[in-house]
Coordinates of C-alpha atoms in Angstrom, one line a residue:
Chain N
M5 CA -130.6 91.3 212.5
M6 CA -129.9 94.9 212.5
S7 CA -131.2 96.9 210.1
P8 CA -128.1 98.5 207.9
A9 CA -129.2 102.1 209.6
R10 CA -128.4 101.2 212.7
I11 CA -125.3 99.2 211.4
V12 CA -124.3 102.7 210.6
G13 CA -125.4 104.5 213.5
L14 CA -122.7 102.0 215.5
F15 CA -120.2 102.7 214.2
A16 CA -120.6 106.7 214.5
I17 CA -120.9 106.3 217.8
L18 CA -117.2 103.5 218.7
P19 CA -115.0 107.3 217.4
M20 CA -116.9 110.2 218.7
A21 CA -116.9 108.0 222.1
L22 CA -112.9 107.6 221.9
I23 CA -112.3 111.1 220.7
A24 CA -115.1 112.4 224.0
N25 CA -113.2 110.6 226.2
P26 CA -108.9 111.3 225.5
R27 CA -106.8 108.6 227.7
N28 CA -103.2 110.5 227.1
C29 CA -103.5 114.2 226.6
L30 CA -99.8 115.8 227.1
S31 CA -99.5 119.5 228.2
Q32 CA -95.6 120.8 228.2
G33 CA -93.6 123.9 229.6
H34 CA -89.9 124.6 229.7
I35 CA -88.5 126.6 232.1
Y36 CA -85.1 127.5 231.2
L37 CA -82.6 127.8 233.7
R38 CA -78.9 130.1 233.3
G39 CA -76.3 131.2 235.7
V40 CA -73.1 133.9 234.2
V41 CA -70.0 133.7 235.2
P42 CA -68.4 136.6 234.9
A43 CA -64.5 136.8 233.4
H44 CA -62.0 137.6 235.9
C45 CA -58.3 137.7 235.1
S46 CA -55.9 139.2 237.4
I47 CA -52.3 140.0 238.9
A48 CA -51.1 141.2 242.7
V49 CA -47.0 141.6 242.3
S50 CA -44.9 141.4 245.3
V51 CA -41.0 143.5 245.7
F52 CA -38.6 142.2 247.1
P53 CA -36.2 144.4 249.3
A54 CA -32.9 142.9 246.8
A55 CA -34.9 145.1 243.9
S56 CA -33.7 148.2 245.1
V57 CA -30.6 146.8 246.6
R58 CA -28.7 145.1 244.8
P59 CA -24.3 143.8 244.4
L60 CA -23.4 145.8 241.9
T61 CA -19.8 146.1 243.5
A62 CA -19.4 142.6 242.6
A63 CA -18.3 141.7 239.3
G64 CA -19.7 138.7 236.8
L65 CA -22.7 137.9 236.0
R66 CA -25.5 138.0 238.4
R67 CA -29.1 136.8 238.6
I68 CA -31.3 138.5 242.0
E69 CA -35.3 137.5 242.2
V70 CA -36.8 140.9 242.3
G71 CA -40.7 140.0 242.9
T72 CA -43.3 137.6 242.2
I73 CA -46.7 137.4 240.0
L74 CA -49.6 136.2 242.0
Q75 CA -52.1 135.3 239.0
N76 CA -56.1 134.3 238.7
C77 CA -57.6 133.8 235.8
N78 CA -61.0 132.1 234.2
Q79 CA -60.6 132.8 231.3
R80 CA -60.5 130.0 228.5
T81 CA -58.5 131.8 226.2
G82 CA -56.1 132.8 228.4
F83 CA -53.7 135.6 229.0
T84 CA -50.1 137.2 228.4
L85 CA -47.6 138.3 231.3
T86 CA -45.3 141.3 229.8
A87 CA -42.9 143.2 231.4
A88 CA -41.4 146.3 230.0
S89 CA -38.1 148.9 231.2
A90 CA -39.4 152.1 231.6
D91 CA -35.7 152.5 231.0
G92 CA -35.1 150.2 227.8
T93 CA -36.4 153.6 225.0
P94 CA -32.7 155.3 224.7
A95 CA -30.4 153.6 223.2
P96 CA -28.9 151.2 222.6
A97 CA -32.5 149.6 223.4
G98 CA -33.2 147.1 225.8
A99 CA -33.8 146.7 229.8
E100 CA -30.9 149.4 232.0
V101 CA -30.4 150.0 235.1
F102 CA -29.5 154.1 234.3
D103 CA -27.6 156.4 236.4
A104 CA -27.7 160.1 235.5
V105 CA -24.4 161.3 237.3
P106 CA -22.0 159.9 235.8
L107 CA -24.2 159.1 233.0
G108 CA -24.0 155.1 233.4
V109 CA -25.6 153.0 232.2
L110 CA -25.8 148.7 233.5
P111 CA -27.8 147.0 231.0
Y112 CA -29.9 143.6 232.4
S113 CA -32.7 141.2 232.0
V114 CA -35.6 139.6 232.9
E115 CA -36.2 136.2 233.6
S116 CA -39.8 134.7 234.4
D117 CA -39.8 131.4 236.4
K118 CA -42.8 130.8 235.7
P119 CA -46.1 128.5 237.7
A120 CA -46.7 124.6 236.2
T121 CA -50.1 126.1 235.4
G122 CA -48.5 128.6 232.7
S123 CA -48.7 132.1 232.9
G124 CA -50.5 132.6 229.1
V125 CA -51.3 129.4 228.6
A126 CA -54.7 128.9 227.4
G127 CA -56.5 125.8 228.6
K128 CA -55.9 126.6 232.2
L129 CA -57.5 127.3 235.4
I130 CA -55.0 130.0 236.4
V131 CA -55.4 129.8 241.2
N132 CA -53.0 132.0 242.8
G133 CA -50.3 130.6 240.0
T134 CA -46.8 132.5 240.7
S135 CA -44.4 133.8 238.9
T136 CA -41.1 134.5 240.1
L137 CA -39.0 137.5 238.8
Y138 CA -35.1 137.2 238.4
V139 CA -33.0 140.6 236.5
N140 CA -29.7 139.0 235.7
F141 CA -26.6 141.2 234.6
F142 CA -23.2 141.0 234.3
M143 CA -20.7 143.2 236.6
N144 CA -17.2 143.8 235.3
Chain I
M12 CA -127.0 108.1 220.1
G13 CA -125.0 108.2 223.3
L14 CA -121.9 108.6 224.4
A15 CA -120.0 105.7 225.6
S16 CA -120.9 104.6 229.7
G17 CA -118.9 104.8 232.6
A18 CA -116.8 108.4 233.1
G19 CA -116.9 111.7 231.6
A20 CA -114.3 113.3 229.9
A21 CA -111.4 114.5 232.0
N22 CA -111.0 118.3 231.8
C23 CA -107.2 119.7 232.7
T24 CA -106.0 122.9 232.2
F25 CA -101.7 123.5 233.3
A26 CA -99.9 126.9 233.9
F27 CA -96.4 126.7 234.0
N28 CA -94.9 129.9 235.6
A29 CA -91.4 130.5 236.1
N30 CA -89.8 132.7 238.2
P31 CA -87.2 135.9 237.0
L32 CA -84.5 133.8 239.7
A33 CA -83.9 130.6 237.6
M34 CA -82.1 133.6 235.3
L35 CA -79.8 134.3 237.9
L36 CA -78.5 131.4 239.4
P37 CA -75.5 131.7 241.8
V38 CA -72.9 129.3 240.2
T39 CA -70.3 130.9 241.8
S40 CA -71.4 130.3 245.5
A41 CA -69.9 127.1 246.5
T42 CA -72.9 127.1 249.6
P43 CA -75.8 124.5 248.9
Q44 CA -78.6 126.8 247.2
R45 CA -82.2 126.2 247.1
I46 CA -83.4 128.0 244.2
Q47 CA -88.0 128.2 243.4
V48 CA -87.6 128.2 239.6
G49 CA -90.8 128.2 239.2
T50 CA -94.8 126.8 240.2
V51 CA -97.3 124.9 237.8
V52 CA -100.8 125.8 238.9
Q53 CA -103.4 122.5 238.7
D54 CA -106.9 122.2 237.7
C55 CA -108.8 119.1 236.8
N56 CA -112.1 117.7 236.8
G57 CA -111.4 114.0 238.9
N58 CA -111.9 112.5 236.1
A59 CA -108.1 111.1 234.6
S60 CA -105.0 110.4 237.3
Y61 CA -102.1 112.4 236.1
S62 CA -98.4 112.7 236.2
L63 CA -96.4 115.9 236.2
V64 CA -93.3 115.3 234.8
V65 CA -90.0 116.9 234.9
A66 CA -86.6 116.4 232.3
S67 CA -83.6 118.1 231.6
G68 CA -81.7 119.0 228.3
N69 CA -78.6 118.5 229.4
C70 CA -79.7 114.7 230.8
L71 CA -77.8 112.9 228.7
L72 CA -74.5 114.6 228.0
S73 CA -71.6 113.9 230.1
Q74 CA -72.7 111.8 233.1
A75 CA -75.9 111.3 233.4
G76 CA -77.8 113.7 235.7
A77 CA -78.7 117.4 235.2
K78 CA -76.9 119.9 234.7
L79 CA -76.1 123.4 234.1
M80 CA -73.6 124.0 231.0
D81 CA -72.2 126.3 229.4
S82 CA -71.2 125.1 225.7
S83 CA -68.6 126.4 225.0
T84 CA -65.5 125.5 228.2
M85 CA -67.8 122.3 228.6
G86 CA -67.6 123.2 232.0
S87 CA -70.7 122.3 234.4
V88 CA -72.5 122.7 237.2
R89 CA -74.6 120.0 238.6
Y90 CA -78.1 120.5 240.4
S91 CA -81.5 118.0 241.1
V92 CA -84.9 119.0 240.6
E93 CA -87.8 119.5 243.4
F94 CA -91.3 119.9 243.8
D95 CA -93.5 121.0 246.7
N96 CA -97.1 120.0 246.1
P97 CA -100.2 120.0 247.8
A98 CA -101.4 116.4 249.5
T99 CA -104.4 116.1 247.4
G100 CA -104.9 113.1 245.7
G101 CA -102.5 111.3 247.3
S102 CA -99.6 113.5 245.7
Q103 CA -96.6 113.2 248.5
P104 CA -95.8 117.2 249.8
V105 CA -92.5 117.0 249.0
V106 CA -90.7 114.6 245.9
T107 CA -86.3 115.5 246.3
G108 CA -83.4 114.7 244.3
L109 CA -85.3 114.2 241.0
L110 CA -82.2 114.1 237.9
A111 CA -80.0 113.8 240.3
T112 CA -78.3 111.0 238.6
S113 CA -80.8 109.6 236.1
C114 CA -82.7 111.2 233.6
S115 CA -86.1 109.1 233.6
N116 CA -88.8 108.1 235.8
A117 CA -88.6 111.5 237.2
D118 CA -92.6 112.7 238.3
G119 CA -92.6 115.4 240.3
R120 CA -96.1 114.5 241.4
D121 CA -98.8 111.9 241.0
V122 CA -102.4 112.8 241.8
A123 CA -105.0 109.6 241.5
K124 CA -108.5 111.1 240.6
T125 CA -109.3 113.6 242.3
K126 CA -110.6 116.8 241.4
I127 CA -107.9 119.5 241.5
S128 CA -108.7 123.0 241.7
N129 CA -106.3 125.9 241.5
E130 CA -103.6 123.9 243.0
S131 CA -99.4 125.0 242.7
S132 CA -96.8 122.6 242.5
A133 CA -93.5 124.9 243.7
V134 CA -90.9 123.9 241.6
F135 CA -87.1 124.2 242.5
I136 CA -83.5 123.5 242.0
N137 CA -80.7 122.4 244.6
F138 CA -77.5 122.1 243.2
T139 CA -73.7 123.3 245.1
G140 CA -71.7 125.8 242.7
S141 CA -68.1 126.2 242.4
T142 CA -65.4 129.3 242.7
L143 CA -63.6 127.3 240.4
L144 CA -66.0 127.9 237.2
W145 CA -64.8 128.8 233.5
S146 CA -66.0 133.0 233.2
G147 CA -69.5 132.0 230.6
T148 CA -72.6 131.3 230.7
Y149 CA -74.4 128.2 232.6
G150 CA -77.8 126.6 230.7
D151 CA -80.8 124.2 231.0
T152 CA -83.2 124.1 229.9
L153 CA -86.1 122.1 232.4
S154 CA -89.4 120.4 230.3
L155 CA -92.1 120.0 232.5
T156 CA -95.2 117.4 230.8
L157 CA -98.4 116.8 232.3
N158 CA -99.4 112.9 231.2
M159 CA -102.6 111.9 231.6
N160 CA -103.3 108.4 232.8

């Protein structure tokens, strides 16, 4: 029969053996991955010949296709496409074709035929979207 | 008093090194990419087998598989992990396709009880980017774990 001292010694050996012979050591590291897509939004305007040669002698309401706007945008927040008239500020306000001699004006409005993806609509990736521009005016 | 009989203690050290290119991934390139993102340098006295396991932080999001993600748009670029290993200890020289469609059992290297001295495993990611990604920052964290068997 073992003496109490030997029994105590035996129990002292076991946990040290377990510690001295580890079976599940873990070691971990991390590698961080990253790629950036820059924001890019652009337009390309194409002007039709009809924008320069209008049938100003034909009476009635006219709708003339004057150009297209090719759009690309990868921003989730979207964009807004606006049009402005260089001759719009002299009274009365509004887009107009202006003739300095004999000081005639022809008011007109702008119409945009939006593509299915929607210029100015957030949440849609715009790839080669095209809007067609028209001017509408009335000849007396 | 003595230690339990049998093999001595396993003594292994590992060093993880990231490649700066891991933070400059060409995600807008529509051609297949193979980018070395880091290395794992290993030393082991041969008293235990071990496995080098890889995991992706984004793996379980959406469709299972490793992916770079932009949290603001939820856009993603899927990738797989590849290990190029020394053939010591029964290791496969090349292990490909890890985490492509599964998030478990991604062992990059398995080493039987063999003395390993300053050996490096190269870690690559394979992916094809896209020109149709939302603008943003696409990222993930690869976790490399050494499991002693």
